[in-house]
Short mmCIF file of C-alpha atoms in Angstrom, two decimals:
data_model
loop_
_atom_site.label_atom_id
_atom_site.label_comp_id
_atom_site.label_asym_id
_atom_site.label_seq_id
_atom_site.Cartn_x
_atom_site.Cartn_y
_atom_site.Cartn_z
CA MET A 1 -8.45 -43.59 -18.92
CA PRO A 2 -4.78 -43.35 -20.04
CA GLU A 3 -2.57 -41.93 -17.85
CA ALA A 4 -1.32 -38.37 -18.83
CA GLY A 5 1.91 -36.89 -19.32
CA PRO A 6 5.04 -36.19 -21.95
CA ILE A 7 3.43 -36.56 -25.53
CA PRO A 8 5.09 -39.48 -27.77
CA PRO A 9 7.21 -37.93 -30.40
CA ASP A 10 4.50 -38.89 -32.64
CA GLN A 11 1.67 -37.04 -31.29
CA ILE A 12 3.89 -33.66 -30.15
CA SER A 13 1.71 -30.42 -31.41
CA THR A 14 4.64 -28.13 -33.02
CA PRO A 15 4.24 -24.48 -33.14
CA ASP A 16 4.00 -24.09 -36.28
CA ALA A 17 0.93 -26.03 -36.91
CA SER A 18 -3.04 -26.03 -34.06
CA THR A 19 -5.05 -28.84 -33.59
CA PRO A 20 -9.08 -27.38 -34.04
CA VAL A 21 -11.09 -28.22 -31.73
CA ARG A 22 -14.30 -29.44 -32.03
CA ARG A 23 -17.39 -26.90 -30.54
CA ALA A 24 -19.04 -29.83 -29.99
CA GLU A 25 -16.96 -30.58 -27.05
CA HIS A 26 -16.66 -27.49 -25.11
CA PRO A 27 -19.47 -26.74 -23.75
CA ALA A 28 -17.93 -23.15 -22.25
CA GLY A 29 -18.13 -20.79 -25.35
CA TYR A 30 -17.60 -23.55 -28.55
CA ARG A 31 -21.20 -24.26 -28.69
CA ALA A 32 -22.32 -25.68 -32.11
CA GLU A 33 -26.10 -24.73 -31.84
CA GLY A 34 -28.20 -21.82 -31.92
CA PRO A 35 -27.12 -18.79 -33.95
CA ALA A 36 -24.48 -17.78 -35.65
CA THR A 37 -23.46 -15.51 -33.33
CA ARG A 38 -23.96 -17.23 -30.31
CA PRO A 39 -20.58 -18.55 -30.67
CA ARG A 40 -18.84 -15.74 -31.14
CA ARG A 41 -21.07 -13.59 -28.26
CA THR A 42 -20.49 -16.34 -26.00
CA GLY A 43 -16.96 -17.39 -26.24
CA LEU A 44 -16.54 -13.86 -25.89
CA LEU A 45 -17.82 -13.84 -22.00
CA VAL A 46 -15.18 -16.85 -21.68
CA THR A 47 -12.54 -14.41 -22.12
CA LEU A 48 -13.14 -11.86 -20.24
CA VAL A 49 -14.18 -14.15 -17.18
CA LEU A 50 -10.53 -16.00 -17.72
CA GLY A 51 -9.33 -13.14 -18.15
CA GLY A 52 -11.06 -11.67 -15.05
CA LEU A 53 -9.61 -15.26 -13.62
CA THR A 54 -6.12 -14.91 -14.82
CA ALA A 55 -5.82 -11.03 -12.84
CA LEU A 56 -6.25 -12.14 -10.00
CA ALA A 57 -2.55 -12.86 -8.88
CA PRO A 58 -2.10 -8.75 -9.74
CA LEU A 59 -4.48 -7.48 -8.40
CA SER A 60 -4.11 -8.82 -5.08
CA MET A 61 -0.86 -7.30 -5.71
CA ASP A 62 -0.58 -4.41 -7.09
CA MET A 63 -3.67 -2.70 -5.39
CA TYR A 64 -1.39 -3.40 -2.58
CA LEU A 65 1.79 -2.22 -3.33
CA PRO A 66 1.53 2.12 -2.93
CA ALA A 67 0.39 0.71 0.73
CA LEU A 68 2.97 -0.86 1.56
CA PRO A 69 4.85 1.81 2.78
CA ALA A 70 1.57 3.26 5.10
CA VAL A 71 1.46 -0.08 6.17
CA THR A 72 4.74 -0.42 7.39
CA ARG A 73 4.58 2.63 9.43
CA ALA A 74 0.42 2.03 10.76
CA LEU A 75 1.35 -1.42 12.21
CA HIS A 76 5.07 -0.51 13.26
CA SER A 77 6.80 -3.27 11.21
CA PRO A 78 9.74 -3.46 9.19
CA ALA A 79 9.90 -3.30 5.51
CA ALA A 80 10.99 -6.69 5.39
CA THR A 81 8.12 -7.83 7.62
CA VAL A 82 5.93 -5.72 5.63
CA GLN A 83 7.23 -7.45 2.72
CA LEU A 84 6.75 -11.38 4.01
CA THR A 85 2.76 -9.95 3.62
CA LEU A 86 3.45 -9.95 -0.42
CA THR A 87 5.71 -13.22 0.00
CA ALA A 88 2.89 -15.40 2.50
CA CYS A 89 0.11 -14.42 -0.82
CA LEU A 90 2.83 -15.22 -3.16
CA ALA A 91 3.48 -18.84 -1.21
CA GLY A 92 -0.10 -19.82 -0.56
CA MET A 93 -0.93 -19.06 -4.66
CA ALA A 94 1.58 -21.78 -5.60
CA LEU A 95 0.70 -24.63 -2.74
CA GLY A 96 -2.89 -23.80 -3.18
CA GLN A 97 -2.55 -24.37 -7.76
CA LEU A 98 -0.83 -27.78 -6.49
CA VAL A 99 -4.00 -29.03 -4.79
CA VAL A 100 -6.57 -27.38 -6.44
CA GLY A 101 -5.18 -28.47 -10.52
CA PRO A 102 -5.60 -32.28 -9.71
CA MET A 103 -8.85 -31.84 -8.15
CA SER A 104 -9.59 -30.24 -11.16
CA ASP A 105 -9.21 -32.70 -13.40
CA ARG A 106 -10.92 -35.21 -11.88
CA TRP A 107 -14.01 -32.59 -10.26
CA GLY A 108 -14.34 -30.21 -13.40
CA ARG A 109 -13.17 -27.05 -13.29
CA ARG A 110 -16.40 -25.42 -11.90
CA ARG A 111 -16.69 -26.87 -7.97
CA PRO A 112 -13.26 -26.28 -7.16
CA LEU A 113 -13.02 -22.47 -9.15
CA LEU A 114 -16.73 -21.55 -7.28
CA ALA A 115 -15.27 -23.57 -3.43
CA GLY A 116 -11.67 -21.47 -3.83
CA MET A 117 -13.38 -18.21 -4.79
CA VAL A 118 -16.44 -17.73 -1.77
CA ILE A 119 -12.80 -18.30 0.79
CA TYR A 120 -10.98 -16.00 -1.46
CA VAL A 121 -13.18 -13.01 -1.14
CA LEU A 122 -13.55 -13.97 3.24
CA ALA A 123 -10.06 -13.54 3.45
CA THR A 124 -9.55 -10.27 1.57
CA ALA A 125 -12.29 -9.27 3.78
CA VAL A 126 -10.33 -9.99 7.36
CA CYS A 127 -7.40 -8.71 6.03
CA ALA A 128 -8.71 -5.60 6.00
CA PHE A 129 -9.14 -5.86 9.78
CA ALA A 130 -5.70 -7.22 10.78
CA PRO A 131 -4.25 -5.75 13.55
CA SER A 132 -0.69 -6.58 13.79
CA ALA A 133 1.51 -7.83 11.22
CA GLU A 134 1.54 -11.59 11.84
CA LEU A 135 -2.18 -11.65 11.25
CA LEU A 136 -1.90 -9.90 8.07
CA VAL A 137 0.80 -12.37 7.14
CA ALA A 138 -1.81 -15.49 8.00
CA PHE A 139 -4.91 -13.78 5.65
CA ARG A 140 -2.59 -13.01 2.87
CA LEU A 141 -1.70 -16.81 3.19
CA LEU A 142 -4.74 -17.85 3.04
CA GLN A 143 -6.09 -15.43 0.25
CA GLY A 144 -3.10 -16.80 -2.02
CA LEU A 145 -4.42 -20.78 -1.28
CA ALA A 146 -8.26 -19.62 -2.25
CA GLY A 147 -7.10 -17.54 -4.46
CA ALA A 148 -4.93 -20.09 -6.37
CA ALA A 149 -8.16 -21.86 -8.11
CA GLY A 150 -9.07 -18.86 -10.27
CA ILE A 151 -4.85 -18.44 -11.26
CA VAL A 152 -4.89 -22.35 -12.09
CA ILE A 153 -8.08 -23.60 -14.02
CA ALA A 154 -8.52 -21.00 -15.86
CA ARG A 155 -5.30 -22.15 -17.07
CA ALA A 156 -6.79 -25.08 -17.67
CA VAL A 157 -9.42 -24.34 -19.27
CA VAL A 158 -7.66 -22.79 -22.03
CA ARG A 159 -5.84 -25.87 -22.11
CA ASP A 160 -8.85 -28.00 -22.54
CA MET A 161 -10.44 -25.34 -25.47
CA TYR A 162 -6.98 -24.72 -27.55
CA ASP A 163 -3.67 -26.54 -28.45
CA GLY A 164 -0.47 -25.31 -30.49
CA VAL A 165 -0.61 -21.87 -32.15
CA ASP A 166 -4.11 -21.32 -30.98
CA MET A 167 -3.35 -22.09 -27.32
CA ALA A 168 -0.58 -19.27 -27.58
CA ARG A 169 -2.70 -17.04 -29.36
CA PHE A 170 -5.30 -17.09 -26.95
CA PHE A 171 -2.93 -16.87 -23.59
CA SER A 172 -1.66 -13.27 -25.30
CA THR A 173 -5.68 -12.73 -25.82
CA LEU A 174 -5.46 -13.29 -22.59
CA MET A 175 -3.09 -10.48 -21.09
CA LEU A 176 -5.48 -7.82 -22.97
CA VAL A 177 -7.87 -8.82 -20.78
CA SER A 178 -5.38 -9.40 -17.72
CA GLY A 179 -3.14 -6.99 -18.04
CA ALA A 180 -5.53 -4.68 -17.31
CA ALA A 181 -5.12 -5.64 -14.04
CA PRO A 182 -1.28 -4.13 -13.30
CA ILE A 183 -2.53 -0.82 -14.97
CA ILE A 184 -5.52 0.29 -13.40
CA ALA A 185 -4.70 -1.52 -9.80
CA PRO A 186 -2.15 0.84 -8.47
CA VAL A 187 -4.28 3.81 -9.73
CA ILE A 188 -6.86 2.55 -8.14
CA GLY A 189 -4.77 1.50 -4.73
CA GLY A 190 -3.63 4.86 -4.92
CA GLN A 191 -6.92 6.64 -5.40
CA VAL A 192 -7.94 4.60 -2.33
CA LEU A 193 -5.33 5.44 0.09
CA ARG A 194 -6.31 9.42 -0.96
CA VAL A 195 -9.88 9.03 1.12
CA THR A 196 -9.19 6.29 3.21
CA ASP A 197 -6.31 4.21 4.62
CA TRP A 198 -4.47 0.50 3.48
CA ARG A 199 -7.43 -0.63 4.65
CA GLY A 200 -9.76 0.23 2.24
CA VAL A 201 -7.73 -0.96 -0.24
CA PHE A 202 -8.68 -4.79 1.16
CA ALA A 203 -12.03 -3.56 0.72
CA VAL A 204 -11.87 -2.86 -2.77
CA LEU A 205 -10.79 -6.07 -3.28
CA THR A 206 -13.08 -7.77 -0.77
CA VAL A 207 -15.69 -6.49 -3.49
CA VAL A 208 -13.81 -7.67 -6.34
CA GLY A 209 -14.09 -11.08 -5.82
CA GLY A 210 -17.16 -10.75 -5.23
CA LEU A 211 -18.62 -9.72 -8.90
CA LEU A 212 -15.85 -11.93 -9.94
CA THR A 213 -17.24 -15.00 -8.49
CA LEU A 214 -21.38 -14.36 -9.33
CA VAL A 215 -19.58 -13.68 -12.63
CA VAL A 216 -17.70 -17.12 -12.83
CA TRP A 217 -20.37 -18.66 -11.34
CA ARG A 218 -23.20 -17.05 -14.36
CA TRP A 219 -21.12 -17.35 -17.47
CA LEU A 220 -18.39 -20.13 -17.09
CA HIS A 221 -19.74 -23.29 -17.73
CA GLU A 222 -18.00 -26.80 -17.31
CA THR A 223 -15.40 -27.43 -19.90
CA LEU A 224 -13.89 -30.98 -18.89
CA PRO A 225 -16.94 -33.63 -19.88
CA PRO A 226 -17.05 -36.13 -17.42
CA ALA A 227 -15.73 -38.66 -20.46
CA ARG A 228 -12.70 -37.16 -19.59
CA ARG A 229 -11.93 -36.09 -16.34
CA GLN A 230 -9.44 -38.48 -14.29
CA SER A 231 -10.38 -41.59 -12.42
CA GLY A 232 -7.55 -41.90 -10.34
CA GLY A 233 -6.34 -41.07 -7.01
CA LEU A 234 -3.49 -39.38 -5.29
CA GLY A 235 -1.32 -41.97 -6.70
CA ASP A 236 -2.12 -41.76 -10.70
CA THR A 237 -1.98 -38.12 -9.79
CA LEU A 238 1.80 -38.48 -8.33
CA ARG A 239 2.70 -40.77 -11.61
CA THR A 240 0.96 -37.86 -13.71
CA MET A 241 3.00 -35.40 -12.49
CA ARG A 242 5.86 -37.14 -12.32
CA GLY A 243 5.86 -38.17 -15.81
CA LEU A 244 5.58 -34.45 -16.68
CA LEU A 245 8.83 -33.93 -14.49
CA ALA A 246 10.18 -36.37 -16.23
CA ASP A 247 9.69 -34.34 -19.68
CA ARG A 248 13.15 -32.82 -19.98
CA ARG A 249 11.19 -29.76 -22.12
CA PHE A 250 8.09 -29.39 -19.46
CA ALA A 251 10.91 -28.99 -17.13
CA GLY A 252 12.53 -26.49 -18.48
CA TYR A 253 9.97 -24.39 -19.85
CA MET A 254 8.09 -24.45 -17.10
CA LEU A 255 11.96 -23.56 -15.59
CA VAL A 256 12.27 -20.46 -17.14
CA GLY A 257 8.46 -19.62 -17.29
CA GLY A 258 9.07 -19.52 -12.86
CA LEU A 259 12.34 -17.99 -13.29
CA THR A 260 11.48 -15.35 -15.51
CA PHE A 261 7.85 -14.94 -12.81
CA ALA A 262 10.89 -14.71 -10.02
CA ALA A 263 12.50 -11.80 -12.40
CA LEU A 264 8.59 -10.13 -12.76
CA PHE A 265 8.30 -10.15 -8.97
CA ALA A 266 11.78 -8.39 -7.50
CA TYR A 267 9.94 -5.54 -9.77
CA ILE A 268 6.35 -5.80 -8.03
CA SER A 269 7.79 -6.13 -4.74
CA ALA A 270 10.56 -3.63 -4.06
CA SER A 271 9.62 -1.19 -6.98
CA SER A 272 6.88 1.16 -4.50
CA PHE A 273 10.25 1.31 -1.72
CA VAL A 274 12.44 2.12 -4.65
CA VAL A 275 10.56 4.76 -6.41
CA GLN A 276 8.82 6.32 -3.41
CA GLU A 277 11.25 6.14 -0.56
CA ILE A 278 14.62 6.42 -2.62
CA TYR A 279 13.39 9.06 -6.13
CA GLY A 280 10.41 10.44 -3.63
CA ALA A 281 8.00 9.43 -5.40
CA SER A 282 4.25 10.04 -4.34
CA PRO A 283 1.77 7.19 -4.29
CA GLN A 284 -0.19 8.40 -7.36
CA THR A 285 3.04 9.01 -9.20
CA TYR A 286 4.19 5.27 -8.50
CA SER A 287 0.83 4.45 -9.90
CA LEU A 288 0.98 6.13 -13.09
CA LEU A 289 4.73 4.27 -14.29
CA PHE A 290 3.28 1.01 -13.15
CA GLY A 291 0.09 1.57 -15.20
CA VAL A 292 2.53 2.90 -18.11
CA ASN A 293 4.58 -0.17 -17.55
CA SER A 294 1.79 -3.10 -17.93
CA ILE A 295 1.06 -1.06 -20.75
CA GLY A 296 3.48 -2.29 -22.12
CA LEU A 297 3.74 -5.54 -21.01
CA VAL A 298 -0.30 -5.57 -22.96
CA ALA A 299 0.89 -4.07 -25.99
CA LEU A 300 3.95 -6.28 -26.67
CA GLY A 301 1.89 -9.67 -25.83
CA GLN A 302 -0.96 -8.80 -28.41
CA LEU A 303 2.40 -8.16 -31.01
CA ASN A 304 2.83 -11.55 -29.71
CA GLY A 305 -0.10 -12.66 -30.17
CA LYS A 306 -1.44 -11.61 -33.57
CA VAL A 307 1.58 -10.68 -35.09
CA LEU A 308 4.86 -13.16 -34.11
CA VAL A 309 2.70 -16.21 -33.26
CA GLY A 310 2.40 -18.97 -36.61
CA ARG A 311 4.84 -16.51 -38.09
CA VAL A 312 7.88 -16.54 -36.25
CA ARG A 313 8.86 -20.44 -34.44
CA MET A 314 7.73 -19.74 -30.60
CA ASP A 315 11.43 -20.96 -29.23
CA ARG A 316 13.12 -18.03 -31.23
CA VAL A 317 10.34 -15.24 -29.49
CA LEU A 318 10.57 -17.02 -26.28
CA GLY A 319 14.86 -16.51 -26.33
CA LEU A 320 14.47 -12.65 -27.92
CA GLY A 321 12.52 -12.25 -24.87
CA LEU A 322 15.07 -13.25 -22.15
CA ALA A 323 17.60 -11.75 -24.24
CA VAL A 324 16.08 -8.13 -24.01
CA ILE A 325 14.98 -8.99 -20.06
CA THR A 326 18.53 -9.65 -19.48
CA LEU A 327 20.21 -6.25 -20.57
CA ALA A 328 17.10 -3.94 -19.21
CA ALA A 329 18.25 -6.17 -15.46
CA ALA A 330 21.91 -5.82 -16.34
CA ALA A 331 21.00 -1.48 -16.91
CA LEU A 332 19.27 -1.59 -14.00
CA LEU A 333 22.10 -3.32 -11.94
CA LEU A 334 24.55 -0.93 -13.24
CA MET A 335 21.48 2.20 -12.66
CA ALA A 336 21.07 1.37 -9.02
CA SER A 337 24.73 0.16 -8.34
CA GLY A 338 26.18 4.09 -8.92
CA THR A 339 28.76 2.95 -12.21
CA LEU A 340 27.27 5.13 -14.63
CA GLY A 341 27.18 7.60 -11.93
CA PRO A 342 24.20 9.79 -10.41
CA VAL A 343 20.68 8.96 -12.65
CA GLY A 344 16.96 10.28 -11.46
CA LEU A 345 13.66 8.34 -11.75
CA VAL A 346 13.65 8.30 -16.15
CA PRO A 347 16.49 6.23 -16.93
CA VAL A 348 15.07 3.79 -14.27
CA ALA A 349 11.58 3.91 -15.18
CA VAL A 350 12.51 3.51 -18.53
CA GLY A 351 15.06 0.66 -17.64
CA LEU A 352 11.87 -1.47 -16.02
CA PHE A 353 9.43 -0.22 -18.69
CA VAL A 354 12.11 -2.69 -21.03
CA LEU A 355 11.74 -4.83 -18.20
CA MET A 356 7.73 -5.32 -18.16
CA ALA A 357 7.48 -5.18 -21.81
CA ALA A 358 9.57 -8.23 -22.72
CA MET A 359 8.19 -10.62 -20.29
CA SER A 360 4.86 -11.00 -22.41
CA LEU A 361 7.51 -12.34 -25.27
CA VAL A 362 8.32 -14.77 -22.78
CA LEU A 363 5.39 -16.26 -20.38
CA PRO A 364 2.85 -17.04 -22.84
CA ASN A 365 4.98 -18.37 -25.04
CA ALA A 366 6.45 -20.60 -21.31
CA ASN A 367 2.95 -21.48 -20.32
CA ALA A 368 1.82 -22.61 -24.09
CA LEU A 369 5.10 -24.55 -25.26
CA ALA A 370 4.82 -26.23 -21.99
CA LEU A 371 1.52 -27.05 -21.73
CA MET A 372 1.82 -28.56 -25.70
CA ARG A 373 4.38 -31.23 -22.95
CA THR A 374 0.79 -33.02 -22.35
CA ARG A 375 -0.60 -35.98 -23.88
CA THR A 376 -5.02 -34.65 -22.92
CA PRO A 377 -6.52 -31.72 -21.75
CA GLY A 378 -7.93 -33.56 -18.96
CA ALA A 379 -4.31 -33.68 -17.13
CA ALA A 380 -4.19 -29.42 -18.21
CA GLY A 381 -5.06 -29.28 -14.09
CA SER A 382 -2.35 -31.29 -12.81
CA ALA A 383 -0.16 -29.51 -15.66
CA SER A 384 -1.06 -26.03 -14.77
CA ALA A 385 -0.55 -26.91 -11.15
CA LEU A 386 2.96 -27.48 -11.66
CA LEU A 387 3.52 -24.37 -13.67
CA GLY A 388 2.04 -21.71 -11.36
CA THR A 389 3.53 -23.92 -8.66
CA CYS A 390 7.30 -23.42 -9.38
CA SER A 391 6.34 -19.56 -10.61
CA PHE A 392 4.86 -18.78 -7.43
CA LEU A 393 7.28 -20.30 -5.41
CA ILE A 394 10.69 -18.98 -7.05
CA GLY A 395 8.48 -15.72 -6.94
CA ALA A 396 8.05 -15.69 -2.99
CA VAL A 397 11.87 -16.58 -2.64
CA ALA A 398 12.49 -13.81 -4.31
CA SER A 399 9.92 -11.68 -2.45
CA PRO A 400 12.07 -10.93 0.68
CA LEU A 401 15.67 -10.84 -1.08
CA VAL A 402 14.98 -7.13 -2.36
CA GLY A 403 14.28 -5.71 0.98
CA ILE A 404 17.53 -7.88 2.17
CA ALA A 405 19.34 -4.87 2.16
CA GLY A 406 16.88 -2.74 3.20
CA GLU A 407 14.32 0.41 1.43
CA HIS A 408 16.83 2.82 0.80
CA THR A 409 18.15 0.97 -2.82
CA ALA A 410 17.47 -0.65 -5.47
CA VAL A 411 20.59 -2.99 -5.94
CA PRO A 412 18.59 -6.40 -3.86
CA MET A 413 16.43 -5.45 -6.92
CA ALA A 414 18.28 -5.84 -9.70
CA VAL A 415 20.20 -8.10 -8.57
CA VAL A 416 17.99 -10.64 -8.09
CA GLN A 417 16.38 -9.37 -11.97
CA LEU A 418 19.38 -10.28 -13.01
CA VAL A 419 20.82 -13.88 -11.62
CA SER A 420 16.77 -14.76 -12.31
CA VAL A 421 16.83 -14.47 -15.64
CA LEU A 422 20.46 -15.65 -16.65
CA ALA A 423 19.51 -18.64 -14.76
CA ALA A 424 16.22 -18.74 -16.95
CA GLY A 425 18.58 -18.76 -19.88
CA ALA A 426 20.81 -21.17 -18.49
CA CYS A 427 17.43 -23.48 -18.16
CA PHE A 428 16.10 -22.56 -21.62
CA VAL A 429 19.66 -23.35 -23.84
CA GLY A 430 20.53 -26.12 -21.36
CA LEU A 431 17.04 -27.98 -21.14
CA CYS A 432 14.40 -26.93 -24.09
CA ARG A 433 17.71 -27.04 -26.99
CA PRO A 434 15.72 -24.23 -29.04
CA TRP A 435 18.01 -25.30 -31.76
CA ARG A 436 17.08 -28.56 -32.42
CA ARG A 437 14.24 -28.52 -34.60
CA THR A 438 12.86 -32.01 -34.23
CA VAL A 439 9.39 -33.82 -33.77
CA ASP A 440 9.75 -34.37 -30.39
CA ALA A 441 11.23 -30.26 -29.46
CA PRO A 442 8.07 -27.83 -30.37
#
């Protein structure tokens, strides 16, 4: 099998054209046999399954967010230590993707995915009984390592099935499904805290993980036939990844997505303390605000997939998203530092809403543009692993930084967000060079 790497200039797909997918090659929702309605119905099921897998990260994080102050009090640990439980989960998801992605290129998508999901369920169940913050950090790490299988393989399956504009549109469609997780997860977490303590949140996550595992086993078929799998060992995998990282545009889109994700995770890890501790909101109010922000993320994601992609160059949409996020982060920093005088919760909530919504103009397009740089879908697992590892490692670094000045100021959160998105913009301009409309640039 030929080695995967960056697409030669004469073979690349551009955002203005897409490559049709042959249904016979993709058994998960793209069979040519059967009644005319079967492919559409099966495709919907696969979309829901992939959306659930993509939602695994926000489910693992966001249901837990309203409980962070309660965990701090229950385990008698400082806020910075409790925030390490988020960092550990993120780091685990980053490193796990680096392992599971290449495994799925070699052995197919189903087996590594099912194994990871089972371990995820077991680790989450143990988290519910953790007696100390240190043990909770350890099992959150294991939870992240196992949960990485769902995230990285979901992206690889999309690359197996789609290319070009169709791939970007499908990523935006997934945001409609996976975006429901951030909407309902904090709300569920807040309601769980009404009837039980923070351990009940992990009990609910265990049940959700178990149900998702059953759904994957029942409905997600193999999308990478044996003939298209990578047959080499570790050396071939490393060469594939080295070839991808040597591609300036792939590296640029990867860094754009990773740094933008850092700005998103700064919000995720700090917003519960900012809204509840600084502005005095209840866990239920915080959950409501978080859900409204997630609705903005989903709505603008659908605008991206249904209206913009295919009509406007993806690079232009991505650049617009970066510009809006930069303005929102700058406004949040001005408000948090007191430059604009005393402000209440409403202006801060508006700034966070704009920042969250604009993420849907950046993340799906950055992922699609990066994955389009792979020569064959058979290397999608390795490419997806690099994208996910970059995003989650940078997010893991951002998490403790937002609490460096304590839990009574929002300045560190705003600084991390602004620095991250400015760095993302620099990578976009310097590495992706979006103004150059050449055949080797999507």
